mmCIF file with all atom_site columns, C-alpha atoms in Angstrom:
data_model
loop_
_atom_site.group_PDB
_atom_site.id
_atom_site.type_symbol
_atom_site.label_atom_id
_atom_site.label_alt_id
_atom_site.label_comp_id
_atom_site.label_asym_id
_atom_site.label_entity_id
_atom_site.label_seq_id
_atom_site.pdbx_PDB_ins_code
_atom_site.Cartn_x
_atom_site.Cartn_y
_atom_site.Cartn_z
_atom_site.occupancy
_atom_site.B_iso_or_equiv
_atom_site.pdbx_formal_charge
_atom_site.auth_seq_id
_atom_site.auth_comp_id
_atom_site.auth_asym_id
_atom_site.auth_atom_id
_atom_site.pdbx_PDB_model_num
ATOM 1   C CA . ASN A 1 1   ? -24.247 98.703  -44.873 1.00 74.00 ? 70  ASN A CA 1
ATOM 2   C CA . ALA A 1 2   ? -22.804 96.179  -47.550 1.00 82.00 ? 71  ALA A CA 1
ATOM 3   C CA . GLY A 1 3   ? -26.257 95.582  -49.142 1.00 94.00 ? 72  GLY A CA 1
ATOM 4   C CA . VAL A 1 4   ? -26.264 92.429  -51.263 1.00 97.00 ? 73  VAL A CA 1
ATOM 5   C CA . THR A 1 5   ? -22.963 90.618  -51.807 1.00 97.00 ? 74  THR A CA 1
ATOM 6   C CA . GLN A 1 6   ? -22.309 87.655  -53.854 1.00 97.00 ? 75  GLN A CA 1
ATOM 7   C CA . THR A 1 7   ? -19.550 85.040  -53.619 1.00 97.00 ? 76  THR A CA 1
ATOM 8   C CA . PRO A 1 8   ? -17.565 84.107  -55.707 1.00 97.00 ? 77  PRO A CA 1
ATOM 9   C CA . LYS A 1 9   ? -17.421 86.892  -58.509 1.00 96.00 ? 78  LYS A CA 1
ATOM 10  C CA . PHE A 1 10  ? -16.064 84.480  -61.235 1.00 96.00 ? 79  PHE A CA 1
ATOM 11  C CA . ARG A 1 11  ? -15.959 80.750  -61.491 1.00 97.00 ? 80  ARG A CA 1
ATOM 12  C CA . VAL A 1 12  ? -15.034 78.149  -64.097 1.00 97.00 ? 81  VAL A CA 1
ATOM 13  C CA . LEU A 1 13  ? -16.274 74.683  -63.845 1.00 97.00 ? 82  LEU A CA 1
ATOM 14  C CA . LYS A 1 14  ? -15.842 71.715  -65.890 1.00 97.00 ? 83  LYS A CA 1
ATOM 15  C CA . THR A 1 15  ? -18.915 69.833  -66.971 1.00 98.00 ? 84  THR A CA 1
ATOM 16  C CA . GLY A 1 16  ? -20.372 67.554  -64.148 1.00 97.00 ? 85  GLY A CA 1
ATOM 17  C CA . GLN A 1 17  ? -18.765 69.590  -61.319 1.00 97.00 ? 86  GLN A CA 1
ATOM 18  C CA . SER A 1 18  ? -20.826 70.886  -58.464 1.00 97.00 ? 87  SER A CA 1
ATOM 19  C CA . MET A 1 19  ? -20.691 74.308  -56.814 1.00 96.00 ? 88  MET A CA 1
ATOM 20  C CA . THR A 1 20  ? -22.719 76.729  -54.594 1.00 98.00 ? 89  THR A CA 1
ATOM 21  C CA . LEU A 1 21  ? -23.070 80.529  -54.875 1.00 98.00 ? 90  LEU A CA 1
ATOM 22  C CA . LEU A 1 22  ? -23.440 82.334  -51.922 1.00 98.00 ? 91  LEU A CA 1
ATOM 23  C CA . CYS A 1 23  ? -25.889 85.373  -51.632 1.00 98.00 ? 92  CYS A CA 1
ATOM 24  C CA . ALA A 1 24  ? -25.777 87.530  -48.403 1.00 98.00 ? 93  ALA A CA 1
ATOM 25  C CA . GLN A 1 25  ? -27.763 90.627  -47.432 1.00 98.00 ? 94  GLN A CA 1
ATOM 26  C CA . ASP A 1 26  ? -27.553 92.790  -44.456 1.00 96.00 ? 95  ASP A CA 1
ATOM 27  C CA . MET A 1 27  ? -31.035 94.679  -44.851 1.00 95.00 ? 96  MET A CA 1
ATOM 28  C CA . ASN A 1 28  ? -33.269 92.331  -43.102 1.00 94.00 ? 97  ASN A CA 1
ATOM 29  C CA . HIS A 1 29  ? -35.286 91.492  -46.255 1.00 94.00 ? 98  HIS A CA 1
ATOM 30  C CA . GLU A 1 30  ? -37.724 88.832  -46.201 1.00 93.00 ? 99  GLU A CA 1
ATOM 31  C CA . TYR A 1 31  ? -37.652 88.246  -50.222 1.00 95.00 ? 100 TYR A CA 1
ATOM 32  C CA . MET A 1 32  ? -34.623 87.017  -51.919 1.00 97.00 ? 101 MET A CA 1
ATOM 33  C CA . TYR A 1 33  ? -34.176 85.924  -55.648 1.00 97.00 ? 102 TYR A CA 1
ATOM 34  C CA . TRP A 1 34  ? -31.757 84.184  -57.929 1.00 98.00 ? 103 TRP A CA 1
ATOM 35  C CA . TYR A 1 35  ? -31.594 85.243  -61.577 1.00 97.00 ? 104 TYR A CA 1
ATOM 36  C CA . ARG A 1 36  ? -29.523 84.336  -64.688 1.00 97.00 ? 105 ARG A CA 1
ATOM 37  C CA . GLN A 1 37  ? -28.665 86.842  -67.171 1.00 95.00 ? 106 GLN A CA 1
ATOM 38  C CA . ASP A 1 38  ? -28.094 85.756  -70.708 1.00 94.00 ? 107 ASP A CA 1
ATOM 39  C CA . PRO A 1 39  ? -27.539 87.928  -73.667 1.00 88.00 ? 108 PRO A CA 1
ATOM 40  C CA . GLY A 1 40  ? -30.904 88.900  -75.527 1.00 86.00 ? 109 GLY A CA 1
ATOM 41  C CA . MET A 1 41  ? -32.902 87.023  -72.720 1.00 89.00 ? 110 MET A CA 1
ATOM 42  C CA . GLY A 1 42  ? -32.947 89.446  -69.880 1.00 90.00 ? 111 GLY A CA 1
ATOM 43  C CA . LEU A 1 43  ? -33.135 88.148  -66.298 1.00 94.00 ? 112 LEU A CA 1
ATOM 44  C CA . ARG A 1 44  ? -34.680 84.785  -65.853 1.00 96.00 ? 113 ARG A CA 1
ATOM 45  C CA . LEU A 1 45  ? -35.893 83.785  -62.288 1.00 96.00 ? 114 LEU A CA 1
ATOM 46  C CA . ILE A 1 46  ? -34.523 80.540  -61.149 1.00 97.00 ? 115 ILE A CA 1
ATOM 47  C CA . HIS A 1 47  ? -35.772 80.357  -57.515 1.00 97.00 ? 116 HIS A CA 1
ATOM 48  C CA . TYR A 1 48  ? -37.006 82.670  -54.879 1.00 96.00 ? 117 TYR A CA 1
ATOM 49  C CA . SER A 1 49  ? -37.527 82.853  -51.154 1.00 95.00 ? 118 SER A CA 1
ATOM 50  C CA . VAL A 1 50  ? -40.248 84.650  -49.259 1.00 93.00 ? 119 VAL A CA 1
ATOM 51  C CA . GLY A 1 51  ? -38.750 84.022  -45.830 1.00 92.00 ? 120 GLY A CA 1
ATOM 52  C CA . GLU A 1 52  ? -36.253 81.726  -43.899 1.00 95.00 ? 121 GLU A CA 1
ATOM 53  C CA . GLY A 1 53  ? -36.779 78.170  -44.424 1.00 95.00 ? 122 GLY A CA 1
ATOM 54  C CA . THR A 1 54  ? -38.950 78.689  -47.610 1.00 94.00 ? 123 THR A CA 1
ATOM 55  C CA . THR A 1 55  ? -38.001 78.541  -51.260 1.00 96.00 ? 124 THR A CA 1
ATOM 56  C CA . ALA A 1 56  ? -40.126 78.258  -54.433 1.00 95.00 ? 125 ALA A CA 1
ATOM 57  C CA . LYS A 1 57  ? -39.375 77.737  -58.223 1.00 95.00 ? 126 LYS A CA 1
ATOM 58  C CA . GLY A 1 58  ? -39.030 80.253  -60.851 1.00 94.00 ? 127 GLY A CA 1
ATOM 59  C CA . GLU A 1 59  ? -39.254 80.149  -64.593 1.00 93.00 ? 128 GLU A CA 1
ATOM 60  C CA . VAL A 1 60  ? -36.077 78.168  -65.005 1.00 96.00 ? 129 VAL A CA 1
ATOM 61  C CA . PRO A 1 61  ? -35.420 75.889  -61.969 1.00 97.00 ? 130 PRO A CA 1
ATOM 62  C CA . ASP A 1 62  ? -34.119 72.843  -63.539 1.00 97.00 ? 131 ASP A CA 1
ATOM 63  C CA . GLY A 1 63  ? -30.585 71.964  -62.801 1.00 97.00 ? 132 GLY A CA 1
ATOM 64  C CA . TYR A 1 64  ? -30.625 74.294  -59.620 1.00 98.00 ? 133 TYR A CA 1
ATOM 65  C CA . ASN A 1 65  ? -31.302 73.776  -56.038 1.00 97.00 ? 134 ASN A CA 1
ATOM 66  C CA . VAL A 1 66  ? -31.606 76.462  -53.330 1.00 98.00 ? 135 VAL A CA 1
ATOM 67  C CA . SER A 1 67  ? -31.478 76.848  -49.455 1.00 98.00 ? 136 SER A CA 1
ATOM 68  C CA . ARG A 1 68  ? -32.393 79.683  -47.161 1.00 97.00 ? 137 ARG A CA 1
ATOM 69  C CA . LEU A 1 69  ? -31.564 78.393  -43.814 1.00 96.00 ? 138 LEU A CA 1
ATOM 70  C CA . LYS A 1 70  ? -30.834 81.895  -42.478 1.00 96.00 ? 139 LYS A CA 1
ATOM 71  C CA . LYS A 1 71  ? -32.852 85.072  -43.391 1.00 96.00 ? 140 LYS A CA 1
ATOM 72  C CA . GLN A 1 72  ? -29.676 86.895  -44.530 1.00 97.00 ? 141 GLN A CA 1
ATOM 73  C CA . ASN A 1 73  ? -28.381 84.213  -46.857 1.00 98.00 ? 142 ASN A CA 1
ATOM 74  C CA . PHE A 1 74  ? -29.598 82.437  -49.880 1.00 98.00 ? 143 PHE A CA 1
ATOM 75  C CA . LEU A 1 75  ? -27.505 79.690  -51.614 1.00 98.00 ? 144 LEU A CA 1
ATOM 76  C CA . LEU A 1 76  ? -27.718 78.554  -55.009 1.00 98.00 ? 145 LEU A CA 1
ATOM 77  C CA . GLY A 1 77  ? -26.513 75.158  -55.841 1.00 98.00 ? 146 GLY A CA 1
ATOM 78  C CA . LEU A 1 78  ? -25.365 73.465  -59.025 1.00 97.00 ? 147 LEU A CA 1
ATOM 79  C CA . GLU A 1 79  ? -25.261 69.620  -58.642 1.00 93.00 ? 148 GLU A CA 1
ATOM 80  C CA . SER A 1 80  ? -23.767 68.795  -62.071 1.00 96.00 ? 149 SER A CA 1
ATOM 81  C CA . ALA A 1 81  ? -22.980 71.803  -63.991 1.00 97.00 ? 150 ALA A CA 1
ATOM 82  C CA . ALA A 1 82  ? -23.719 71.783  -67.705 1.00 97.00 ? 151 ALA A CA 1
ATOM 83  C CA . PRO A 1 83  ? -22.513 74.201  -70.450 1.00 97.00 ? 152 PRO A CA 1
ATOM 84  C CA . SER A 1 84  ? -26.135 75.551  -70.794 1.00 97.00 ? 153 SER A CA 1
ATOM 85  C CA . GLN A 1 85  ? -25.538 76.939  -67.269 1.00 98.00 ? 154 GLN A CA 1
ATOM 86  C CA . THR A 1 86  ? -22.850 79.442  -68.281 1.00 98.00 ? 155 THR A CA 1
ATOM 87  C CA . SER A 1 87  ? -24.183 82.616  -67.488 1.00 97.00 ? 156 SER A CA 1
ATOM 88  C CA . VAL A 1 88  ? -24.149 85.644  -64.999 1.00 96.00 ? 157 VAL A CA 1
ATOM 89  C CA . TYR A 1 89  ? -25.982 85.106  -61.804 1.00 98.00 ? 158 TYR A CA 1
ATOM 90  C CA . PHE A 1 90  ? -27.640 87.835  -59.934 1.00 97.00 ? 159 PHE A CA 1
ATOM 91  C CA . CYS A 1 91  ? -29.087 87.661  -56.599 1.00 98.00 ? 160 CYS A CA 1
ATOM 92  C CA . ALA A 1 92  ? -31.571 90.220  -55.286 1.00 97.00 ? 161 ALA A CA 1
ATOM 93  C CA . SER A 1 93  ? -33.372 90.843  -52.084 1.00 97.00 ? 162 SER A CA 1
ATOM 94  C CA . SER A 1 94  ? -36.485 92.900  -51.490 1.00 95.00 ? 163 SER A CA 1
ATOM 95  C CA . TYR A 1 95  ? -38.837 93.891  -48.636 1.00 92.00 ? 164 TYR A CA 1
ATOM 96  C CA . SER A 1 96  ? -42.513 94.433  -48.213 1.00 86.00 ? 165 SER A CA 1
ATOM 97  C CA . GLN A 1 97  ? -43.886 97.541  -46.646 1.00 71.00 ? 166 GLN A CA 1
ATOM 98  C CA . LEU A 1 98  ? -46.923 95.545  -45.173 1.00 68.00 ? 167 LEU A CA 1
ATOM 99  C CA . ALA A 1 99  ? -46.634 92.395  -43.241 1.00 62.00 ? 168 ALA A CA 1
ATOM 100 C CA . GLY A 1 100 ? -47.271 89.593  -45.846 1.00 63.00 ? 169 GLY A CA 1
ATOM 101 C CA . GLY A 1 101 ? -47.520 91.898  -48.700 1.00 78.00 ? 170 GLY A CA 1
ATOM 102 C CA . HIS A 1 102 ? -45.803 92.064  -51.986 1.00 85.00 ? 171 HIS A CA 1
ATOM 103 C CA . PRO A 1 103 ? -42.314 92.484  -52.638 1.00 86.00 ? 172 PRO A CA 1
ATOM 104 C CA . ASN A 1 104 ? -41.106 96.213  -53.011 1.00 89.00 ? 173 ASN A CA 1
ATOM 105 C CA . GLU A 1 105 ? -38.040 97.215  -55.197 1.00 93.00 ? 174 GLU A CA 1
ATOM 106 C CA . GLN A 1 106 ? -35.285 94.723  -55.518 1.00 95.00 ? 175 GLN A CA 1
ATOM 107 C CA . PHE A 1 107 ? -31.659 95.349  -54.396 1.00 96.00 ? 176 PHE A CA 1
ATOM 108 C CA . PHE A 1 108 ? -29.156 93.714  -56.446 1.00 97.00 ? 177 PHE A CA 1
ATOM 109 C CA . GLY A 1 109 ? -25.735 92.160  -56.034 1.00 96.00 ? 178 GLY A CA 1
ATOM 110 C CA . PRO A 1 110 ? -22.764 92.594  -58.358 1.00 95.00 ? 179 PRO A CA 1
ATOM 111 C CA . GLY A 1 111 ? -23.248 89.355  -60.045 1.00 95.00 ? 180 GLY A CA 1
ATOM 112 C CA . THR A 1 112 ? -21.123 85.858  -60.342 1.00 97.00 ? 181 THR A CA 1
ATOM 113 C CA . ARG A 1 113 ? -19.950 85.157  -63.861 1.00 96.00 ? 182 ARG A CA 1
ATOM 114 C CA . LEU A 1 114 ? -19.712 81.374  -64.342 1.00 98.00 ? 183 LEU A CA 1
ATOM 115 C CA . THR A 1 115 ? -18.366 79.436  -67.092 1.00 98.00 ? 184 THR A CA 1
ATOM 116 C CA . VAL A 1 116 ? -18.953 75.849  -67.437 1.00 97.00 ? 185 VAL A CA 1
ATOM 117 C CA . LEU A 1 117 ? -16.436 74.029  -69.899 1.00 97.00 ? 186 LEU A CA 1
ATOM 118 C CA . ALA B 2 1   ? -47.861 81.727  -70.834 1.00 63.00 ? 221 ALA B CA 1
ATOM 119 C CA . GLN B 2 2   ? -47.552 84.719  -68.581 1.00 74.00 ? 222 GLN B CA 1
ATOM 120 C CA . SER B 2 3   ? -44.641 87.093  -69.761 1.00 89.00 ? 223 SER B CA 1
ATOM 121 C CA . VAL B 2 4   ? -43.162 90.507  -69.871 1.00 94.00 ? 224 VAL B CA 1
ATOM 122 C CA . SER B 2 5   ? -42.291 91.776  -73.356 1.00 95.00 ? 225 SER B CA 1
ATOM 123 C CA . GLN B 2 6   ? -39.956 94.428  -74.452 1.00 96.00 ? 226 GLN B CA 1
ATOM 124 C CA . HIS B 2 7   ? -40.026 94.670  -78.132 1.00 88.00 ? 227 HIS B CA 1
ATOM 125 C CA . ASN B 2 8   ? -37.173 97.028  -78.613 1.00 91.00 ? 228 ASN B CA 1
ATOM 126 C CA . HIS B 2 9   ? -33.913 94.912  -78.217 1.00 93.00 ? 229 HIS B CA 1
ATOM 127 C CA . HIS B 2 10  ? -31.606 97.752  -79.295 1.00 96.00 ? 230 HIS B CA 1
ATOM 128 C CA . VAL B 2 11  ? -32.411 101.485 -79.459 1.00 97.00 ? 231 VAL B CA 1
ATOM 129 C CA . ILE B 2 12  ? -29.788 104.097 -80.835 1.00 97.00 ? 232 ILE B CA 1
ATOM 130 C CA . LEU B 2 13  ? -30.390 107.832 -80.409 1.00 97.00 ? 233 LEU B CA 1
ATOM 131 C CA . SER B 2 14  ? -28.670 110.821 -80.561 1.00 97.00 ? 234 SER B CA 1
ATOM 132 C CA . GLU B 2 15  ? -28.010 113.193 -77.573 1.00 96.00 ? 235 GLU B CA 1
ATOM 133 C CA . ALA B 2 16  ? -31.102 115.377 -76.863 1.00 96.00 ? 236 ALA B CA 1
ATOM 134 C CA . ALA B 2 17  ? -33.579 112.928 -78.470 1.00 97.00 ? 237 ALA B CA 1
ATOM 135 C CA . SER B 2 18  ? -36.674 111.668 -77.139 1.00 98.00 ? 238 SER B CA 1
ATOM 136 C CA . LEU B 2 19  ? -36.919 108.142 -75.714 1.00 97.00 ? 239 LEU B CA 1
ATOM 137 C CA . GLU B 2 20  ? -39.684 105.897 -75.437 1.00 97.00 ? 240 GLU B CA 1
ATOM 138 C CA . LEU B 2 21  ? -39.170 102.125 -74.516 1.00 98.00 ? 241 LEU B CA 1
ATOM 139 C CA . GLY B 2 22  ? -42.027 99.728  -74.554 1.00 97.00 ? 242 GLY B CA 1
ATOM 140 C CA . CYS B 2 23  ? -42.913 97.275  -71.996 1.00 97.00 ? 243 CYS B CA 1
ATOM 141 C CA . ASN B 2 24  ? -46.055 94.919  -71.997 1.00 97.00 ? 244 ASN B CA 1
ATOM 142 C CA . TYR B 2 25  ? -47.104 92.217  -69.827 1.00 95.00 ? 245 TYR B CA 1
ATOM 143 C CA . SER B 2 26  ? -49.694 89.415  -70.025 1.00 93.00 ? 246 SER B CA 1
ATOM 144 C CA . TYR B 2 27  ? -50.680 88.928  -66.500 1.00 86.00 ? 247 TYR B CA 1
ATOM 145 C CA . GLY B 2 28  ? -54.281 89.632  -65.418 1.00 82.00 ? 248 GLY B CA 1
ATOM 146 C CA . GLY B 2 29  ? -55.523 91.510  -62.294 1.00 86.00 ? 249 GLY B CA 1
ATOM 147 C CA . THR B 2 30  ? -53.320 93.830  -60.015 1.00 88.00 ? 250 THR B CA 1
ATOM 148 C CA . VAL B 2 31  ? -49.680 94.255  -60.710 1.00 91.00 ? 251 VAL B CA 1
ATOM 149 C CA . ASN B 2 32  ? -46.773 96.245  -59.435 1.00 93.00 ? 252 ASN B CA 1
ATOM 150 C CA . LEU B 2 33  ? -44.376 97.487  -62.191 1.00 95.00 ? 253 LEU B CA 1
ATOM 151 C CA . PHE B 2 34  ? -40.794 98.355  -62.273 1.00 97.00 ? 254 PHE B CA 1
ATOM 152 C CA . TRP B 2 35  ? -38.302 99.790  -64.453 1.00 98.00 ? 255 TRP B CA 1
ATOM 153 C CA . TYR B 2 36  ? -34.429 99.048  -63.727 1.00 98.00 ? 256 TYR B CA 1
ATOM 154 C CA . VAL B 2 37  ? -31.412 100.233 -65.376 1.00 97.00 ? 257 VAL B CA 1
ATOM 155 C CA . GLN B 2 38  ? -27.972 98.351  -65.619 1.00 95.00 ? 258 GLN B CA 1
ATOM 156 C CA . TYR B 2 39  ? -24.978 100.716 -66.624 1.00 95.00 ? 259 TYR B CA 1
ATOM 157 C CA . PRO B 2 40  ? -22.061 98.917  -68.293 1.00 92.00 ? 260 PRO B CA 1
ATOM 158 C CA . GLY B 2 41  ? -20.213 96.803  -65.816 1.00 88.00 ? 261 GLY B CA 1
ATOM 159 C CA . GLN B 2 42  ? -22.597 97.644  -63.146 1.00 89.00 ? 262 GLN B CA 1
ATOM 160 C CA . HIS B 2 43  ? -25.537 95.814  -61.305 1.00 87.00 ? 263 HIS B CA 1
ATOM 161 C CA . LEU B 2 44  ? -29.143 96.577  -61.770 1.00 93.00 ? 264 LEU B CA 1
ATOM 162 C CA . GLN B 2 45  ? -30.702 99.697  -60.033 1.00 94.00 ? 265 GLN B CA 1
ATOM 163 C CA . LEU B 2 46  ? -34.290 100.986 -59.659 1.00 96.00 ? 266 LEU B CA 1
ATOM 164 C CA . LEU B 2 47  ? -35.347 103.850 -62.032 1.00 97.00 ? 267 LEU B CA 1
ATOM 165 C CA . LEU B 2 48  ? -38.950 103.977 -60.847 1.00 97.00 ? 268 LEU B CA 1
ATOM 166 C CA . LYS B 2 49  ? -41.871 101.881 -59.826 1.00 95.00 ? 269 LYS B CA 1
ATOM 167 C CA . TYR B 2 50  ? -45.870 101.731 -59.773 1.00 95.00 ? 270 TYR B CA 1
ATOM 168 C CA . PHE B 2 51  ? -47.986 100.233 -57.290 1.00 92.00 ? 271 PHE B CA 1
ATOM 169 C CA . SER B 2 52  ? -50.973 102.313 -57.378 1.00 90.00 ? 272 SER B CA 1
ATOM 170 C CA . GLY B 2 53  ? -52.366 105.801 -57.714 1.00 93.00 ? 273 GLY B CA 1
ATOM 171 C CA . ASP B 2 54  ? -51.484 108.210 -60.462 1.00 96.00 ? 274 ASP B CA 1
ATOM 172 C CA . PRO B 2 55  ? -50.456 106.181 -63.585 1.00 96.00 ? 275 PRO B CA 1
ATOM 173 C CA . LEU B 2 56  ? -47.820 108.571 -64.448 1.00 97.00 ? 276 LEU B CA 1
ATOM 174 C CA . VAL B 2 57  ? -44.794 107.928 -62.389 1.00 97.00 ? 277 VAL B CA 1
ATOM 175 C CA . LYS B 2 58  ? -41.499 109.726 -62.174 1.00 97.00 ? 278 LYS B CA 1
ATOM 176 C CA . GLY B 2 59  ? -38.245 108.247 -61.325 1.00 96.00 ? 279 GLY B CA 1
ATOM 177 C CA . ILE B 2 60  ? -34.680 109.252 -61.021 1.00 95.00 ? 280 ILE B CA 1
ATOM 178 C CA . LYS B 2 61  ? -32.425 111.219 -63.595 1.00 95.00 ? 281 LYS B CA 1
ATOM 179 C CA . GLY B 2 62  ? -35.562 112.454 -65.526 1.00 96.00 ? 282 GLY B CA 1
ATOM 180 C CA . PHE B 2 63  ? -37.266 109.286 -66.401 1.00 98.00 ? 283 PHE B CA 1
ATOM 181 C CA . GLU B 2 64  ? -40.775 108.639 -66.287 1.00 98.00 ? 284 GLU B CA 1
ATOM 182 C CA . ALA B 2 65  ? -43.122 105.839 -67.084 1.00 98.00 ? 285 ALA B CA 1
ATOM 183 C CA . GLU B 2 66  ? -46.946 105.531 -67.790 1.00 97.00 ? 286 GLU B CA 1
ATOM 184 C CA . PHE B 2 67  ? -49.087 102.646 -66.797 1.00 96.00 ? 287 PHE B CA 1
ATOM 185 C CA . ILE B 2 68  ? -51.885 102.184 -69.069 1.00 96.00 ? 288 ILE B CA 1
ATOM 186 C CA . LYS B 2 69  ? -54.081 99.129  -67.599 1.00 94.00 ? 289 LYS B CA 1
ATOM 187 C CA . SER B 2 70  ? -56.119 98.741  -70.815 1.00 94.00 ? 290 SER B CA 1
ATOM 188 C CA . LYS B 2 71  ? -53.084 98.180  -73.034 1.00 95.00 ? 291 LYS B CA 1
ATOM 189 C CA . PHE B 2 72  ? -51.262 96.106  -70.308 1.00 95.00 ? 292 PHE B CA 1
ATOM 190 C CA . SER B 2 73  ? -48.319 98.434  -70.742 1.00 97.00 ? 293 SER B CA 1
ATOM 191 C CA . PHE B 2 74  ? -45.839 100.285 -68.808 1.00 98.00 ? 294 PHE B CA 1
ATOM 192 C CA . ASN B 2 75  ? -43.784 102.413 -71.189 1.00 98.00 ? 295 ASN B CA 1
ATOM 193 C CA . LEU B 2 76  ? -40.567 104.370 -70.165 1.00 98.00 ? 296 LEU B CA 1
ATOM 194 C CA . ARG B 2 77  ? -40.005 107.965 -71.422 1.00 98.00 ? 297 ARG B CA 1
ATOM 195 C CA . LYS B 2 78  ? -37.411 110.654 -71.135 1.00 98.00 ? 298 LYS B CA 1
ATOM 196 C CA . PRO B 2 79  ? -37.625 113.903 -73.047 1.00 97.00 ? 299 PRO B CA 1
ATOM 197 C CA . SER B 2 80  ? -33.975 114.505 -73.774 1.00 97.00 ? 300 SER B CA 1
ATOM 198 C CA . VAL B 2 81  ? -31.439 111.818 -73.372 1.00 97.00 ? 301 VAL B CA 1
ATOM 199 C CA . GLN B 2 82  ? -27.872 112.196 -72.609 1.00 96.00 ? 302 GLN B CA 1
ATOM 200 C CA . TRP B 2 83  ? -24.837 110.253 -73.450 1.00 95.00 ? 303 TRP B CA 1
ATOM 201 C CA . SER B 2 84  ? -24.732 108.840 -69.877 1.00 95.00 ? 304 SER B CA 1
ATOM 202 C CA . ASP B 2 85  ? -27.946 107.167 -70.357 1.00 97.00 ? 305 ASP B CA 1
ATOM 203 C CA . THR B 2 86  ? -26.237 104.503 -72.355 1.00 97.00 ? 306 THR B CA 1
ATOM 204 C CA . ALA B 2 87  ? -27.246 101.330 -70.554 1.00 97.00 ? 307 ALA B CA 1
ATOM 205 C CA . GLU B 2 88  ? -29.421 98.414  -70.469 1.00 96.00 ? 308 GLU B CA 1
ATOM 206 C CA . TYR B 2 89  ? -33.104 98.932  -69.483 1.00 98.00 ? 309 TYR B CA 1
ATOM 207 C CA . PHE B 2 90  ? -35.271 96.215  -68.035 1.00 97.00 ? 310 PHE B CA 1
ATOM 208 C CA . CYS B 2 91  ? -39.088 96.201  -67.222 1.00 97.00 ? 311 CYS B CA 1
ATOM 209 C CA . ALA B 2 92  ? -40.095 93.998  -64.343 1.00 96.00 ? 312 ALA B CA 1
ATOM 210 C CA . VAL B 2 93  ? -43.468 92.801  -63.088 1.00 95.00 ? 313 VAL B CA 1
ATOM 211 C CA . ASN B 2 94  ? -44.851 91.329  -60.019 1.00 92.00 ? 314 ASN B CA 1
ATOM 212 C CA . ALA B 2 95  ? -48.259 89.920  -60.588 1.00 88.00 ? 315 ALA B CA 1
ATOM 213 C CA . TYR B 2 96  ? -50.598 89.625  -57.503 1.00 83.00 ? 316 TYR B CA 1
ATOM 214 C CA . SER B 2 97  ? -51.615 86.113  -59.013 1.00 79.00 ? 317 SER B CA 1
ATOM 215 C CA . SER B 2 98  ? -47.968 84.937  -58.929 1.00 80.00 ? 318 SER B CA 1
ATOM 216 C CA . ALA B 2 99  ? -47.424 85.650  -55.314 1.00 79.00 ? 319 ALA B CA 1
ATOM 217 C CA . SER B 2 100 ? -43.929 87.222  -54.844 1.00 88.00 ? 320 SER B CA 1
ATOM 218 C CA . LYS B 2 101 ? -42.525 86.198  -58.270 1.00 90.00 ? 321 LYS B CA 1
ATOM 219 C CA . ILE B 2 102 ? -40.735 89.322  -59.946 1.00 92.00 ? 322 ILE B CA 1
ATOM 220 C CA . ILE B 2 103 ? -40.434 88.478  -63.695 1.00 94.00 ? 323 ILE B CA 1
ATOM 221 C CA . PHE B 2 104 ? -38.361 90.480  -66.066 1.00 95.00 ? 324 PHE B CA 1
ATOM 222 C CA . GLY B 2 105 ? -38.496 91.359  -69.800 1.00 95.00 ? 325 GLY B CA 1
ATOM 223 C CA . SER B 2 106 ? -35.580 90.786  -71.998 1.00 95.00 ? 326 SER B CA 1
ATOM 224 C CA . GLY B 2 107 ? -34.323 94.314  -71.851 1.00 96.00 ? 327 GLY B CA 1
ATOM 225 C CA . THR B 2 108 ? -33.565 96.916  -74.255 1.00 97.00 ? 328 THR B CA 1
ATOM 226 C CA . ARG B 2 109 ? -29.983 98.094  -74.871 1.00 97.00 ? 329 ARG B CA 1
ATOM 227 C CA . LEU B 2 110 ? -29.942 101.939 -75.452 1.00 98.00 ? 330 LEU B CA 1
ATOM 228 C CA . SER B 2 111 ? -26.949 103.317 -77.152 1.00 97.00 ? 331 SER B CA 1
ATOM 229 C CA . ILE B 2 112 ? -26.573 107.255 -77.323 1.00 96.00 ? 332 ILE B CA 1
ATOM 230 C CA . ARG B 2 113 ? -24.535 108.901 -79.825 1.00 91.00 ? 333 ARG B CA 1
ATOM 231 C CA . PRO B 2 114 ? -22.727 111.883 -78.583 1.00 83.00 ? 334 PRO B CA 1
#
């Protein structure tokens, strides 16, 4: 199993450009999450999904959109990148031991380092 | 606002010293609690978790954490640290009132002097 993979690993954008980050998991997990990691601020939740076709806002959703058309994929989009979105982006997936239960431990991808000039 | 606080931003210890990293959360009601570790250049991995039962939980690599409900705390401990414990440590909380959100603290960077 590959676990959680993220594409791309690195990206440099100019202000105003758009891009999509792809997260894929092969563990059949229901829950998927997008976080950004910035120095001194830990991981902040951007958006998350509790199942195929569903998404919800996290702590810092502004400037980002997400889609979960397939259970194994969770896409994070930046429509018009800004320098404040320079960060390392982590995707995570999780499962519930009970149907409809709360998420268990998260499995993280290797991250995408994004620089917006 | 609901939050997860890790007040120690950077901790420096010598090898064999004891470690305690603080984690406090502001959510009421039932919570699931996690500690994750991020070694340099690697992604996050689970150290331990608490869902219910014995409030003292043991994790990998000799780490343990104690859930004190009255103090809204879930502090991480290790009796004797090693140089290989140099990493960043994150506390995370899933509050039942917040559905499936998992919120992280700001992290504590641990540096171990050999």
